Short mmCIF file of C-alpha atoms and ligand atoms in Angstrom, two decimals:
data_model
loop_
_atom_site.label_atom_id
_atom_site.label_comp_id
_atom_site.label_asym_id
_atom_site.label_seq_id
_atom_site.Cartn_x
_atom_site.Cartn_y
_atom_site.Cartn_z
CA MET A 6 111.11 114.17 75.09
CA THR A 7 108.28 111.83 75.78
CA TYR A 8 107.45 110.28 79.13
CA ASN A 9 105.59 106.98 79.23
CA TYR A 10 103.94 106.36 82.39
CA TYR A 11 101.57 103.56 82.98
CA PRO A 12 99.29 103.95 85.82
CA GLY A 13 97.86 100.53 85.53
CA HIS A 14 99.36 99.09 88.70
CA MET A 15 98.16 102.10 90.54
CA MET A 16 94.44 101.54 89.88
CA LYS A 17 94.29 99.13 92.79
CA ALA A 18 96.12 101.67 95.06
CA LYS A 19 93.68 104.26 93.89
CA ARG A 20 90.72 102.37 94.83
CA ALA A 21 92.01 101.60 98.32
CA MET A 22 92.64 105.13 98.88
CA GLU A 23 89.31 106.30 97.80
CA GLU A 24 87.80 103.95 100.33
CA ASP A 25 90.11 105.22 103.00
CA ILE A 26 89.51 108.77 102.39
CA ARG A 27 85.80 108.26 103.35
CA ILE A 28 86.51 107.33 106.88
CA ILE A 29 89.32 110.11 107.54
CA ASP A 30 88.92 113.64 108.91
CA LEU A 31 92.38 114.91 107.68
CA LEU A 32 94.46 114.50 104.69
CA ILE A 33 98.25 115.01 105.03
CA GLU A 34 99.34 115.40 101.43
CA LEU A 35 103.26 115.01 101.12
CA LEU A 36 104.87 116.94 98.22
CA ASP A 37 108.41 117.05 97.33
CA ALA A 38 109.68 120.65 98.23
CA ARG A 39 111.91 120.76 95.23
CA ALA A 40 108.97 120.13 92.88
CA PRO A 41 105.54 120.92 94.62
CA GLN A 42 103.64 121.29 91.30
CA SER A 43 105.01 118.20 89.64
CA THR A 44 104.60 115.90 92.63
CA ARG A 45 101.13 117.09 93.26
CA ASN A 46 98.01 115.30 91.96
CA PRO A 47 95.24 117.80 91.41
CA GLU A 48 92.62 114.92 91.57
CA ILE A 49 93.08 115.07 95.16
CA ASP A 50 91.17 118.25 95.48
CA LYS A 51 88.16 116.33 94.45
CA LEU A 52 88.73 113.34 96.53
CA ALA A 53 89.43 115.31 99.71
CA LYS A 54 86.23 117.52 99.37
CA GLY A 55 84.98 118.40 102.89
CA LYS A 56 88.22 117.17 104.62
CA GLY A 57 90.70 118.83 106.55
CA ARG A 58 93.79 119.51 104.44
CA MET A 59 97.53 119.85 105.28
CA VAL A 60 100.53 119.98 102.92
CA LEU A 61 103.89 119.02 103.91
CA LEU A 62 106.73 120.26 101.73
CA ASN A 63 109.10 117.43 102.37
CA LYS A 64 112.73 116.97 101.80
CA SER A 65 112.86 120.66 102.22
CA ASP A 66 116.55 120.43 103.27
CA LEU A 67 117.25 119.67 99.58
CA ALA A 68 115.26 122.64 98.29
CA ASP A 69 115.98 126.38 97.97
CA GLU A 70 114.68 128.06 101.10
CA ASP A 71 113.15 131.25 99.31
CA GLU A 72 111.19 129.01 96.84
CA THR A 73 109.91 126.94 99.61
CA LYS A 74 108.74 130.15 101.33
CA LYS A 75 106.83 131.14 98.36
CA TRP A 76 105.10 127.75 98.01
CA ILE A 77 104.19 128.08 101.65
CA ALA A 78 102.55 131.37 100.94
CA TYR A 79 100.93 130.06 97.81
CA PHE A 80 99.07 127.04 99.67
CA LYS A 81 98.15 129.43 102.62
CA ASP A 82 96.40 131.69 100.16
CA ARG A 83 94.37 128.88 99.23
CA GLY A 84 93.34 127.91 102.80
CA ILE A 85 95.66 125.05 103.08
CA ALA A 86 98.30 125.02 105.97
CA ALA A 87 101.59 124.10 104.60
CA ILE A 88 104.83 123.18 106.51
CA SER A 89 108.37 122.70 105.14
CA LEU A 90 110.01 119.63 106.65
CA ASP A 91 112.91 117.20 106.69
CA SER A 92 111.02 114.08 107.78
CA ARG A 93 113.96 112.34 108.77
CA ASN A 94 114.36 114.78 111.62
CA ARG A 95 112.11 113.98 114.57
CA LYS A 96 112.71 117.29 116.03
CA GLU A 97 110.62 118.87 113.25
CA MET A 98 107.62 117.09 114.01
CA LYS A 99 106.49 119.31 116.93
CA GLU A 100 105.40 121.91 114.46
CA ILE A 101 102.89 119.44 112.87
CA ASP A 102 100.71 119.20 115.94
CA ASN A 103 99.71 122.82 115.91
CA ALA A 104 98.98 122.61 112.12
CA VAL A 105 96.81 119.49 112.69
CA SER A 106 94.33 121.30 115.05
CA PHE A 107 94.10 124.09 112.75
CA ALA A 108 93.47 121.99 109.73
CA CYS A 109 90.72 120.12 111.53
CA ARG A 110 89.07 123.05 113.10
CA GLU A 111 85.95 122.95 111.06
CA LYS A 112 85.39 119.15 111.97
CA ILE A 113 86.01 119.82 115.49
CA GLU A 114 83.50 122.58 115.49
CA LYS A 115 80.91 120.58 113.71
CA ASN A 116 81.35 117.65 116.23
CA LYS A 117 80.84 120.10 119.14
CA LYS A 118 77.72 121.22 117.74
CA LYS A 119 76.45 117.65 117.59
CA GLY A 120 77.59 117.16 121.15
CA ILE A 121 80.66 114.90 120.10
CA ILE A 122 83.57 116.11 122.28
CA ASN A 123 87.09 114.67 122.34
CA ARG A 124 86.73 112.24 119.36
CA PRO A 125 89.94 111.82 117.93
CA MET A 126 90.60 113.23 114.32
CA ARG A 127 91.50 110.59 111.93
CA ALA A 128 94.41 111.38 109.52
CA MET A 129 95.78 109.88 106.57
CA VAL A 130 99.09 110.58 104.67
CA VAL A 131 99.20 110.46 100.93
CA GLY A 132 101.66 111.24 98.21
CA ILE A 133 103.32 109.73 95.10
CA PRO A 134 105.98 107.11 95.44
CA ASN A 135 109.29 108.08 97.07
CA VAL A 136 108.13 111.54 98.48
CA GLY A 137 108.90 110.32 102.06
CA LYS A 138 105.53 108.94 103.31
CA SER A 139 106.95 106.12 105.29
CA THR A 140 109.67 108.23 106.64
CA PHE A 141 107.31 110.78 107.82
CA ILE A 142 104.85 108.28 109.36
CA ASN A 143 107.82 106.64 111.32
CA SER A 144 109.27 110.06 112.56
CA TYR A 145 105.80 111.40 113.43
CA ALA A 146 104.46 108.46 114.98
CA GLY A 147 107.64 107.24 116.32
CA ARG A 148 107.66 109.31 119.49
CA ALA A 149 104.13 107.78 120.52
CA ALA A 150 103.91 104.81 118.21
CA ALA A 151 101.59 102.68 119.99
CA LYS A 152 99.82 100.72 117.21
CA THR A 153 96.12 100.39 118.09
CA GLY A 154 95.81 97.15 116.27
CA ASN A 155 92.72 95.89 114.58
CA LYS A 156 89.22 97.14 115.75
CA PRO A 157 87.04 95.02 113.57
CA GLY A 158 83.92 96.74 112.45
CA VAL A 159 85.07 100.06 113.42
CA THR A 160 88.12 100.23 111.43
CA ARG A 161 87.53 97.51 108.81
CA GLY A 162 90.84 95.95 109.70
CA LYS A 163 92.74 99.02 109.28
CA GLN A 164 95.87 99.56 111.53
CA TRP A 165 95.61 103.07 113.19
CA ILE A 166 98.52 104.59 115.18
CA LYS A 167 97.16 106.51 118.14
CA LEU A 168 98.93 109.87 118.69
CA GLY A 169 98.11 111.44 121.80
CA LYS A 170 94.47 111.96 122.80
CA ASN A 171 93.35 113.83 119.68
CA LEU A 172 94.76 112.05 116.59
CA GLU A 173 94.75 108.69 115.02
CA LEU A 174 96.94 108.19 111.99
CA LEU A 175 96.23 105.43 109.54
CA ASP A 176 99.28 103.14 109.45
CA THR A 177 99.32 102.72 105.63
CA PRO A 178 99.84 105.83 103.40
CA GLY A 179 97.88 106.33 100.34
CA ILE A 180 99.72 106.17 97.16
CA LEU A 181 99.13 108.73 94.64
CA TRP A 182 99.96 108.62 90.86
CA PRO A 183 101.21 111.70 89.54
CA LYS A 184 99.49 113.73 86.92
CA ILE A 185 101.97 114.22 84.19
CA ASP A 186 99.86 116.32 81.81
CA ASP A 187 102.78 118.62 80.99
CA GLU A 188 106.10 117.62 79.98
CA THR A 189 107.98 119.98 82.25
CA ALA A 190 106.26 118.04 85.14
CA GLY A 191 107.43 114.64 83.66
CA PHE A 192 110.95 116.11 83.28
CA HIS A 193 111.08 117.27 86.83
CA LEU A 194 109.67 113.85 88.15
CA ALA A 195 112.19 112.12 86.08
CA LEU A 196 115.12 114.30 87.57
CA LEU A 197 113.91 113.69 91.04
CA GLY A 198 113.98 110.00 90.35
CA SER A 199 110.84 109.52 92.03
CA MET A 200 109.13 107.50 89.25
CA ASN A 201 110.92 104.40 88.33
CA ASP A 202 108.39 103.77 85.63
CA LEU A 203 109.13 107.01 83.69
CA ILE A 204 111.10 105.94 80.57
CA LEU A 205 113.55 108.64 79.75
CA ASN A 206 116.79 109.45 77.95
CA ARG A 207 119.18 110.34 80.70
CA GLU A 208 121.38 112.47 78.42
CA GLU A 209 118.49 114.75 77.12
CA MET A 210 117.48 114.92 80.70
CA VAL A 211 120.65 116.24 82.03
CA ILE A 212 121.45 118.46 79.26
CA ARG A 213 118.14 120.11 79.85
CA PHE A 214 118.97 120.25 83.48
CA ILE A 215 122.10 121.93 82.94
CA ARG A 216 120.13 124.62 80.76
CA GLU A 217 117.85 125.22 83.54
CA LEU A 218 120.41 125.55 86.05
CA LYS A 219 122.17 128.13 83.91
CA VAL A 220 119.10 130.35 84.19
CA SER A 221 118.03 129.50 87.73
CA PHE A 222 120.97 128.61 89.67
CA PRO A 223 124.24 129.74 87.62
CA GLU A 224 126.34 130.01 90.95
CA ILE A 225 125.73 126.37 91.74
CA LEU A 226 126.82 125.18 88.36
CA PHE A 227 129.90 127.40 88.51
CA GLU A 228 130.96 126.48 92.01
CA ARG A 229 130.54 122.80 91.63
CA TYR A 230 131.59 122.08 88.13
CA GLY A 231 133.20 125.28 86.72
CA ILE A 232 130.49 125.58 84.21
CA THR A 233 129.51 129.02 83.11
CA ALA A 234 126.63 130.45 80.94
CA GLU A 235 128.96 130.30 78.05
CA THR A 236 129.75 126.49 78.44
CA GLY A 237 127.87 124.56 75.77
CA GLU A 238 126.02 121.49 77.15
CA GLU A 239 128.25 118.74 75.55
CA GLU A 240 131.29 120.71 76.79
CA ALA A 241 129.80 120.79 80.10
CA LEU A 242 129.51 117.04 80.32
CA ARG A 243 133.05 116.71 79.29
CA THR A 244 134.14 119.20 81.83
CA VAL A 245 132.27 117.33 84.55
CA ALA A 246 133.95 114.03 83.46
CA VAL A 247 137.28 115.42 83.50
CA LYS A 248 136.93 117.09 86.84
CA ARG A 249 135.86 113.82 88.31
CA ASN A 250 138.60 111.88 86.53
CA ALA A 251 136.14 109.80 84.52
CA ILE A 252 138.31 109.28 81.28
CA GLN A 253 137.84 106.48 78.83
CA LYS A 254 140.63 104.23 77.51
CA GLY A 255 141.37 106.21 74.62
CA GLY A 256 141.74 109.38 76.80
CA GLU A 257 138.21 110.79 76.07
CA PRO A 258 136.13 112.22 78.83
CA ASP A 259 133.41 109.66 79.84
CA THR A 260 130.18 111.68 79.44
CA ASP A 261 128.18 108.77 80.37
CA ARG A 262 129.49 108.69 83.73
CA ALA A 263 129.48 112.43 83.90
CA ILE A 264 125.67 112.13 83.49
CA SER A 265 125.42 109.86 86.41
CA PHE A 266 127.53 112.11 88.70
CA ILE A 267 125.24 115.10 87.87
CA LEU A 268 122.10 113.03 88.64
CA ASP A 269 123.47 111.80 91.84
CA ASP A 270 124.83 115.14 92.98
CA PHE A 271 121.34 116.55 92.54
CA ARG A 272 119.40 113.87 94.18
CA SER A 273 121.93 113.66 97.09
CA GLY A 274 121.92 117.36 97.65
CA LYS A 275 125.54 117.65 96.99
CA LEU A 276 124.84 120.04 94.22
CA GLY A 277 123.12 122.37 96.79
CA LYS A 278 119.63 123.26 97.63
CA ILE A 279 117.71 123.36 94.24
CA THR A 280 114.06 123.94 93.47
CA LEU A 281 112.85 122.63 90.22
CA ASP A 282 109.33 123.99 90.34
CA ARG A 283 109.63 127.68 90.73
CA LEU A 284 106.39 129.53 91.36
CA ASP A 285 107.58 132.60 89.38
CA ASP A 286 108.03 130.35 86.22
CA ILE A 287 104.67 128.57 86.42
CA ALA A 288 101.77 130.20 84.37
CA ASP A 289 98.80 131.13 86.55
CA GLU A 290 96.49 128.81 84.53
CA ASP A 291 98.67 125.83 85.40
CA LEU A 292 98.50 126.52 89.17
N1 LIG B 326 116.90 114.35 102.25
C1 LIG B 326 115.67 113.84 102.72
N2 LIG B 326 115.32 112.65 102.31
C2 LIG B 326 114.18 112.19 102.80
C3 LIG B 326 113.35 113.02 103.46
N3 LIG B 326 112.01 112.21 103.62
C4 LIG B 326 112.46 110.87 103.09
N4 LIG B 326 113.59 110.96 102.51
C5 LIG B 326 114.27 109.88 101.85
O1 LIG B 326 113.54 109.53 100.55
C6 LIG B 326 113.59 108.23 100.40
C7 LIG B 326 111.96 107.80 100.18
O2 LIG B 326 111.34 107.78 101.25
P1 LIG B 326 110.10 106.87 101.80
O3 LIG B 326 109.68 107.29 103.12
O4 LIG B 326 110.33 105.45 101.50
O5 LIG B 326 108.92 107.43 100.55
P2 LIG B 326 107.66 106.75 100.36
O6 LIG B 326 107.60 106.02 99.05
O7 LIG B 326 106.71 107.95 100.03
O8 LIG B 326 107.17 105.97 101.60
C8 LIG B 326 114.24 107.56 101.51
O9 LIG B 326 115.41 107.34 101.10
C9 LIG B 326 114.16 108.62 102.45
O10 LIG B 326 115.38 108.45 103.35
C10 LIG B 326 113.51 114.39 103.69
O11 LIG B 326 112.94 114.94 104.26
N5 LIG B 326 114.90 114.73 103.30
MG1 LIG B 327 106.50 103.88 101.62
#
């Protein structure tokens, strides 16, 4: 399976983000909790040198809770505060504030030494398309949302959202491009439906998905579709089609529609809480 992803249109976004990063103190990086490895861009580590860091494992309502816990521990080990989140739920935003102070502690300390006290920290949200950046900004800022408007000279025309006394959030998120250097990452990104630009064969993709589920989430396959480890992949597609009454004119199961059902079920969470990037499956040198 090959993935063709053309980052051409992202070059502009990249340049704009590199500019913005210079003037911020804290980088809030959104990842998809179902695939924290595949939705990450390792280049951010270079770009974010010297900045406060925070990772939000978003869409955690769709991910396996145990796997999410492992990812949180993984980031913690690397000195990065990570929080699992459903960005659509405003109640979950309270937890962010504490993590913000923690992530900015070095900068606050530095400022103090220079005699700068109470200067608000400036934060920026980054992440690949569709990971939930806008949803997060709306939920997090929604409580306070007083847009500060343009402050020429100081902010170079940027819109900031003032959050309490201590934090200003850049109104526009930074769009990252995924780094698809391994084909599992490409496969997982395509499954998430997060990259429209990924050219892929849906049937191959779903068959491979079924194979992965047989290994990592067999109970989900069985409960939802009655598919077991013994069911062949082609047969599995026919089973799903029959179960959903997707029958062609001649009486044959419509496996094309079965493919759509499976993708929709996964993406909408109807299939259950599934994590694609499982830490135990990823080789150390790839982390
Ligand atoms: N289930 C779930 N869906 C979410 C969450 N956050 C965002 N979404 C959905 O994901 C889609 C993309 O979100 P959006 O904020 O536009 O992503 P952006 O491209 O990064 O700005 C939208 O349909 C959101 O409703 C979340 O935490 N859980
Ligand atoms: Mg957006």
